[in-house]
């Protein structure tokens, strides 16, 4: 977590220094940015981490209202609270400030304790908002991730396919989909226990993740089945990726077991393909190719015709 930082925007250097001294002495902030007008303040805001802004409404060049308008035009800045500093009790000006995106206001000359209290309230709200956002991101990540392997789960895989398949059709680009089944997995579980089985699946997942590009997707499809989605991959690229994974899976060692422990059968389907119109077609053809690979002796790759 970055250190709390406040941006003070006011054309009065005396007031800026006073606010800095008060907030520093009360231990509210250690880091400060200072600006004498809205333009300078906005430049600081877009290029630095700021948790709270104190902004005068009446300033030469760009006033506080224009600053608020610019800030509201940047979605990434919407949650940064702004406390207006005004030298007038003009209700219309305050309402205009709130409508422009301000969070609170202080009338100059303001009491130091009121300044500290209002700043602490909004800083606390901002901190809670940031924590909630981080938790929501984490929850979203968990909803897309297989708990055991850390790969994408089926739900996320299907979401990505629903985007990539129409994209490949629209731009006439290629796409490869691989279904992989771990051979002899039941034997591993039965002979060495479920902990060894879980370790084996995790090692397979590591191999799959290491063998793909940044924009590819590796997923645990269920049980001992995995899937790889490779946008813009042709048959040579898909075969090379599958073969690397197959060979590396042969080298997996599990504590207490004798190698080779695991092998993998892989089915591949390529797009464009006249048989593929939707996601279900892609999965069905890859699954059929996988079934043929297992039927033909396992530990091999079969490409769907």
Short mmCIF file of C-alpha atoms in Angstrom, two decimals:
data_model
loop_
_atom_site.label_atom_id
_atom_site.label_comp_id
_atom_site.label_asym_id
_atom_site.label_seq_id
_atom_site.Cartn_x
_atom_site.Cartn_y
_atom_site.Cartn_z
CA UNK A 1 0.00 0.00 0.00
CA UNK A 2 1.39 3.39 -1.03
CA UNK A 3 1.81 6.12 1.57
CA UNK A 4 -1.18 8.51 1.83
CA UNK A 5 -0.55 11.67 -0.22
CA UNK A 6 -2.57 14.89 -0.37
CA UNK A 7 -2.65 17.47 -3.15
CA UNK A 8 -3.19 21.08 -2.00
CA UNK A 9 -4.33 23.48 -4.75
CA UNK A 10 -4.54 27.17 -3.81
CA UNK A 11 -3.14 30.37 -5.25
CA UNK A 12 -2.09 31.46 -1.75
CA UNK A 13 1.29 30.04 -0.83
CA UNK A 14 0.65 31.03 2.79
CA UNK A 15 -2.54 28.96 2.92
CA UNK A 16 -0.89 25.98 1.22
CA UNK A 17 1.93 26.01 3.76
CA UNK A 18 -0.51 26.39 6.64
CA UNK A 19 -2.60 23.41 5.53
CA UNK A 20 0.54 21.33 5.04
CA UNK A 21 1.83 22.22 8.50
CA UNK A 22 -1.49 21.38 10.20
CA UNK A 23 -1.93 18.04 8.46
CA UNK A 24 1.73 17.14 8.99
CA UNK A 25 1.70 18.00 12.71
CA UNK A 26 -1.46 15.94 13.27
CA UNK A 27 0.15 12.98 11.52
CA UNK A 28 -2.56 12.77 8.84
CA UNK A 29 -0.16 12.96 5.88
CA UNK A 30 3.57 12.67 5.38
CA UNK A 31 3.59 13.34 1.64
CA UNK A 32 2.30 16.51 -0.01
CA UNK A 33 1.95 17.95 -3.51
CA UNK A 34 1.43 21.69 -3.89
CA UNK A 35 -0.12 23.59 -6.81
CA UNK A 36 -0.94 27.27 -7.29
CA UNK A 37 -3.75 26.78 -9.81
CA UNK A 38 -6.04 24.17 -11.34
CA UNK A 39 -3.86 23.41 -14.36
CA UNK A 40 -0.80 22.69 -12.26
CA UNK A 41 -2.91 20.69 -9.80
CA UNK A 42 -4.49 18.56 -12.53
CA UNK A 43 -1.04 17.71 -13.94
CA UNK A 44 0.06 16.52 -10.50
CA UNK A 45 -3.13 14.48 -10.11
CA UNK A 46 -2.90 12.56 -13.39
CA UNK A 47 0.77 11.66 -12.94
CA UNK A 48 0.96 10.87 -9.21
CA UNK A 49 -0.76 8.71 -6.61
CA UNK A 50 -3.03 11.03 -4.62
CA UNK A 51 -5.57 9.96 -2.01
CA UNK A 52 -7.20 13.32 -1.36
CA UNK A 53 -7.32 16.82 -2.87
CA UNK A 54 -7.89 20.16 -1.13
CA UNK A 55 -8.79 22.70 -3.81
CA UNK A 56 -9.59 26.42 -3.72
CA UNK A 57 -12.58 27.41 -5.83
CA UNK A 58 -11.42 30.89 -6.86
CA UNK A 59 -8.00 30.95 -8.53
CA UNK A 60 -6.44 32.70 -11.53
CA UNK A 61 -6.05 30.76 -14.77
CA UNK A 62 -8.06 27.64 -14.03
CA UNK A 63 -10.37 27.80 -11.02
CA UNK A 64 -11.63 24.98 -8.85
CA UNK A 65 -14.76 24.37 -10.95
CA UNK A 66 -12.73 23.78 -14.11
CA UNK A 67 -10.36 21.55 -12.16
CA UNK A 68 -13.31 19.44 -10.97
CA UNK A 69 -14.64 19.24 -14.52
CA UNK A 70 -11.29 17.97 -15.82
CA UNK A 71 -11.02 15.47 -12.98
CA UNK A 72 -14.51 14.10 -13.68
CA UNK A 73 -13.53 13.56 -17.32
CA UNK A 74 -10.98 10.95 -16.20
CA UNK A 75 -12.77 7.81 -14.88
CA UNK A 76 -9.65 6.62 -13.05
CA UNK A 77 -9.76 9.78 -10.89
CA UNK A 78 -13.46 9.68 -9.99
CA UNK A 79 -12.90 8.11 -6.58
CA UNK A 80 -10.29 10.65 -5.43
CA UNK A 81 -12.16 12.88 -2.93
CA UNK A 82 -11.94 16.66 -3.33
CA UNK A 83 -12.59 19.05 -0.45
CA UNK A 84 -13.38 22.55 -1.73
CA UNK A 85 -11.84 25.56 -0.04
CA UNK A 86 -14.04 28.62 -0.41
CA UNK A 87 -13.91 32.09 1.02
CA UNK A 88 -17.63 32.64 0.68
CA UNK A 89 -20.82 31.20 2.12
CA UNK A 90 -22.45 31.27 -1.32
CA UNK A 91 -24.87 28.33 -1.34
CA UNK A 92 -25.11 28.31 -5.14
CA UNK A 93 -21.32 28.05 -5.44
CA UNK A 94 -21.27 25.12 -3.01
CA UNK A 95 -24.06 23.32 -4.87
CA UNK A 96 -22.25 23.90 -8.16
CA UNK A 97 -19.10 22.44 -6.62
CA UNK A 98 -20.91 19.32 -5.41
CA UNK A 99 -22.55 18.86 -8.81
CA UNK A 100 -19.11 19.15 -10.41
CA UNK A 101 -17.80 16.27 -8.27
CA UNK A 102 -16.58 17.75 -4.99
CA UNK A 103 -16.93 15.61 -1.85
CA UNK A 104 -17.02 18.32 0.83
CA UNK A 105 -16.19 21.98 1.48
CA UNK A 106 -14.51 24.22 4.03
CA UNK A 107 -15.14 27.96 4.36
CA UNK A 108 -12.01 30.10 4.78
CA UNK A 109 -10.79 31.00 7.30
CA UNK A 110 -11.45 27.51 8.66
CA UNK A 111 -10.71 26.01 12.06
CA UNK A 112 -7.65 23.74 12.02
CA UNK A 113 -9.42 21.00 13.96
CA UNK A 114 -12.34 21.02 11.52
CA UNK A 115 -9.87 20.74 8.64
CA UNK A 116 -8.21 17.72 10.24
CA UNK A 117 -11.55 16.08 11.09
CA UNK A 118 -12.98 16.46 7.58
CA UNK A 119 -9.78 15.26 5.95
CA UNK A 120 -9.63 12.19 8.20
CA UNK A 121 -13.25 11.28 7.41
CA UNK A 122 -12.71 11.40 3.65
CA UNK A 123 -9.35 9.67 3.90
CA UNK A 124 -11.01 6.84 5.82
CA UNK A 125 -13.77 6.57 3.21
CA UNK A 126 -11.20 6.51 0.41
CA UNK A 127 -9.19 3.81 2.19
CA UNK A 128 -12.32 1.67 2.63
CA UNK A 129 -13.21 2.17 -1.04
CA UNK A 130 -9.72 1.08 -2.11
CA UNK A 131 -9.87 -2.00 0.13
CA UNK A 132 -13.30 -2.92 -1.26
CA UNK A 133 -12.04 -2.53 -4.83
CA UNK A 134 -9.08 -4.82 -4.09
CA UNK A 135 -11.39 -7.43 -2.56
CA UNK A 136 -13.73 -7.26 -5.56
CA UNK A 137 -10.79 -7.76 -7.92
CA UNK A 138 -9.69 -10.74 -5.84
CA UNK A 139 -13.21 -12.21 -5.83
CA UNK A 140 -13.42 -11.82 -9.61
CA UNK A 141 -10.06 -13.57 -9.93
CA UNK A 142 -11.21 -16.41 -7.69
CA UNK A 143 -14.44 -16.80 -9.67
CA UNK A 144 -12.35 -17.39 -12.81
CA UNK A 145 -9.66 -19.61 -11.30
CA UNK A 146 -9.45 -23.31 -10.51
CA UNK A 147 -8.58 -23.60 -6.82
CA UNK A 148 -6.21 -26.58 -7.10
CA UNK A 149 -4.14 -25.65 -10.16
CA UNK A 150 -4.43 -21.87 -10.40
CA UNK A 151 -5.41 -22.16 -14.06
CA UNK A 152 -8.60 -20.71 -15.52
CA UNK A 153 -11.73 -22.66 -14.71
CA UNK A 154 -14.33 -23.86 -17.23
CA UNK A 155 -16.46 -20.77 -16.73
CA UNK A 156 -13.66 -18.41 -17.67
CA UNK A 157 -12.54 -20.64 -20.54
CA UNK A 158 -16.02 -20.56 -22.07
CA UNK A 159 -16.17 -16.78 -21.65
CA UNK A 160 -12.89 -16.37 -23.54
CA UNK A 161 -13.95 -18.77 -26.30
CA UNK A 162 -17.20 -16.81 -26.73
CA UNK A 163 -15.05 -13.75 -27.45
CA UNK A 164 -12.19 -15.30 -29.45
CA UNK A 165 -14.25 -17.49 -31.79
CA UNK A 166 -16.36 -14.62 -33.20
CA UNK A 167 -13.19 -12.50 -33.39
CA UNK A 168 -11.44 -15.18 -35.45
CA UNK A 169 -14.47 -15.36 -37.74
CA UNK A 170 -14.71 -11.60 -38.09
CA UNK A 171 -11.05 -11.03 -38.92
CA UNK A 172 -10.49 -14.35 -40.72
CA UNK A 173 -7.71 -15.41 -38.35
CA UNK A 174 -6.83 -18.87 -37.10
CA UNK A 175 -7.47 -20.38 -33.69
CA UNK A 176 -6.48 -23.67 -32.06
CA UNK A 177 -8.21 -25.51 -29.24
CA UNK A 178 -6.54 -28.39 -27.41
CA UNK A 179 -8.14 -30.86 -25.02
CA UNK A 180 -5.68 -32.79 -22.87
CA UNK A 181 -6.38 -35.81 -20.69
CA UNK A 182 -3.84 -37.11 -18.16
CA UNK A 183 -3.30 -40.82 -18.83
CA UNK A 184 -3.05 -43.26 -15.92
CA UNK A 185 -4.27 -40.66 -13.45
CA UNK A 186 -6.57 -43.07 -11.61
CA UNK A 187 -3.65 -45.45 -11.22
CA UNK A 188 -1.57 -42.65 -9.68
CA UNK A 189 -4.37 -41.85 -7.23
CA UNK A 190 -5.00 -45.47 -6.34
CA UNK A 191 -1.34 -46.42 -5.92
CA UNK A 192 0.08 -43.30 -4.25
CA UNK A 193 -2.94 -41.49 -2.81
CA UNK A 194 -4.92 -38.34 -3.58
CA UNK A 195 -2.14 -36.04 -2.40
CA UNK A 196 0.12 -37.48 -5.08
CA UNK A 197 -2.71 -37.07 -7.58
CA UNK A 198 -3.18 -33.42 -6.67
CA UNK A 199 0.57 -32.86 -6.93
CA UNK A 200 0.52 -34.44 -10.38
CA UNK A 201 -2.30 -32.17 -11.56
CA UNK A 202 -0.48 -29.13 -10.24
CA UNK A 203 2.68 -30.10 -12.11
CA UNK A 204 0.69 -30.60 -15.31
CA UNK A 205 -0.84 -27.15 -14.81
CA UNK A 206 2.60 -25.60 -14.39
CA UNK A 207 3.75 -27.19 -17.63
CA UNK A 208 0.72 -25.97 -19.55
CA UNK A 209 1.02 -22.44 -18.21
CA UNK A 210 4.73 -22.30 -18.97
CA UNK A 211 4.21 -23.52 -22.52
CA UNK A 212 1.79 -20.86 -23.75
CA UNK A 213 1.91 -17.23 -24.79
CA UNK A 214 0.63 -14.35 -22.69
CA UNK A 215 -2.68 -14.09 -24.54
CA UNK A 216 -3.35 -17.86 -24.63
CA UNK A 217 -5.54 -19.50 -22.01
CA UNK A 218 -4.78 -22.66 -20.06
CA UNK A 219 -7.71 -24.12 -18.13
CA UNK A 220 -8.59 -27.09 -16.00
CA UNK A 221 -11.61 -28.51 -17.76
CA UNK A 222 -12.50 -30.91 -14.97
CA UNK A 223 -10.94 -33.82 -13.09
CA UNK A 224 -7.79 -34.76 -14.99
CA UNK A 225 -8.77 -32.94 -18.19
CA UNK A 226 -7.25 -29.66 -19.30
CA UNK A 227 -7.73 -27.30 -22.23
CA UNK A 228 -5.63 -24.78 -24.13
CA UNK A 229 -7.05 -21.99 -26.26
CA UNK A 230 -4.49 -20.55 -28.68
CA UNK A 231 -5.74 -17.54 -30.67
CA UNK A 232 -3.96 -16.91 -33.98
CA UNK A 233 -2.29 -20.34 -33.90
CA UNK A 234 -2.06 -22.59 -36.97
CA UNK A 235 -1.72 -26.36 -37.01
CA UNK A 236 2.10 -26.24 -36.78
CA UNK A 237 1.97 -23.92 -33.76
CA UNK A 238 -0.71 -26.00 -32.05
CA UNK A 239 1.17 -29.23 -32.67
CA UNK A 240 4.43 -27.74 -31.38
CA UNK A 241 2.72 -26.46 -28.22
CA UNK A 242 0.97 -29.80 -27.64
CA UNK A 243 4.14 -31.81 -28.23
CA UNK A 244 6.15 -29.67 -25.78
CA UNK A 245 3.50 -30.21 -23.13
CA UNK A 246 3.25 -33.95 -23.86
CA UNK A 247 7.00 -34.46 -23.56
CA UNK A 248 7.30 -32.40 -20.38
CA UNK A 249 4.40 -34.27 -18.74
CA UNK A 250 6.32 -37.52 -19.34
CA UNK A 251 9.12 -36.11 -17.21
CA UNK A 252 6.93 -35.35 -14.17
CA UNK A 253 8.18 -36.96 -10.97
CA UNK A 254 6.02 -37.45 -7.89
CA UNK A 255 7.60 -38.06 -4.49
CA UNK A 256 7.40 -41.75 -3.62
CA UNK A 257 6.53 -42.90 -7.15
CA UNK A 258 8.59 -44.40 -9.95
CA UNK A 259 8.83 -42.50 -13.26
CA UNK A 260 7.37 -42.32 -15.78
CA UNK A 261 4.20 -41.70 -13.79
CA UNK A 262 2.03 -39.69 -16.16
CA UNK A 263 1.51 -39.23 -19.85
CA UNK A 264 -1.01 -37.16 -21.77
CA UNK A 265 -3.36 -37.70 -24.70
CA UNK A 266 -4.23 -34.56 -26.67
CA UNK A 267 -6.94 -33.72 -29.17
CA UNK A 268 -6.65 -30.61 -31.34
CA UNK A 269 -9.20 -28.76 -33.45
CA UNK A 270 -8.32 -25.84 -35.73
CA UNK A 271 -10.42 -22.90 -36.83
CA UNK A 272 -11.45 -21.91 -39.55
CA UNK A 273 -13.27 -25.19 -39.82
CA UNK A 274 -16.57 -25.80 -41.68
CA UNK A 275 -17.72 -28.00 -38.78
CA UNK A 276 -17.22 -25.26 -36.19
CA UNK A 277 -20.02 -22.71 -35.90
CA UNK A 278 -20.14 -22.24 -32.14
CA UNK A 279 -18.34 -23.06 -28.90
CA UNK A 280 -19.99 -26.46 -28.51
CA UNK A 281 -18.67 -27.53 -31.92
CA UNK A 282 -15.12 -26.56 -30.97
CA UNK A 283 -15.27 -28.54 -27.74
CA UNK A 284 -17.00 -31.57 -29.33
CA UNK A 285 -14.45 -31.92 -32.13
CA UNK A 286 -11.49 -31.52 -29.76
CA UNK A 287 -13.04 -34.07 -27.41
CA UNK A 288 -13.54 -36.52 -30.30
CA UNK A 289 -9.89 -36.11 -31.30
CA UNK A 290 -8.85 -36.66 -27.68
CA UNK A 291 -10.95 -39.84 -27.52
CA UNK A 292 -9.22 -41.13 -30.67
CA UNK A 293 -5.79 -40.35 -29.15
CA UNK A 294 -6.64 -42.45 -26.11
CA UNK A 295 -8.17 -45.22 -28.22
CA UNK A 296 -5.07 -45.36 -30.44
CA UNK A 297 -2.79 -46.05 -27.47
CA UNK A 298 -2.58 -42.84 -25.40
CA UNK A 299 0.38 -40.49 -24.98
CA UNK A 300 -0.14 -39.00 -28.41
CA UNK A 301 -1.70 -36.09 -30.30
CA UNK A 302 -4.59 -36.35 -32.76
CA UNK A 303 -5.77 -33.43 -34.90
CA UNK A 304 -9.44 -33.32 -35.76
CA UNK A 305 -10.08 -33.56 -39.53
#
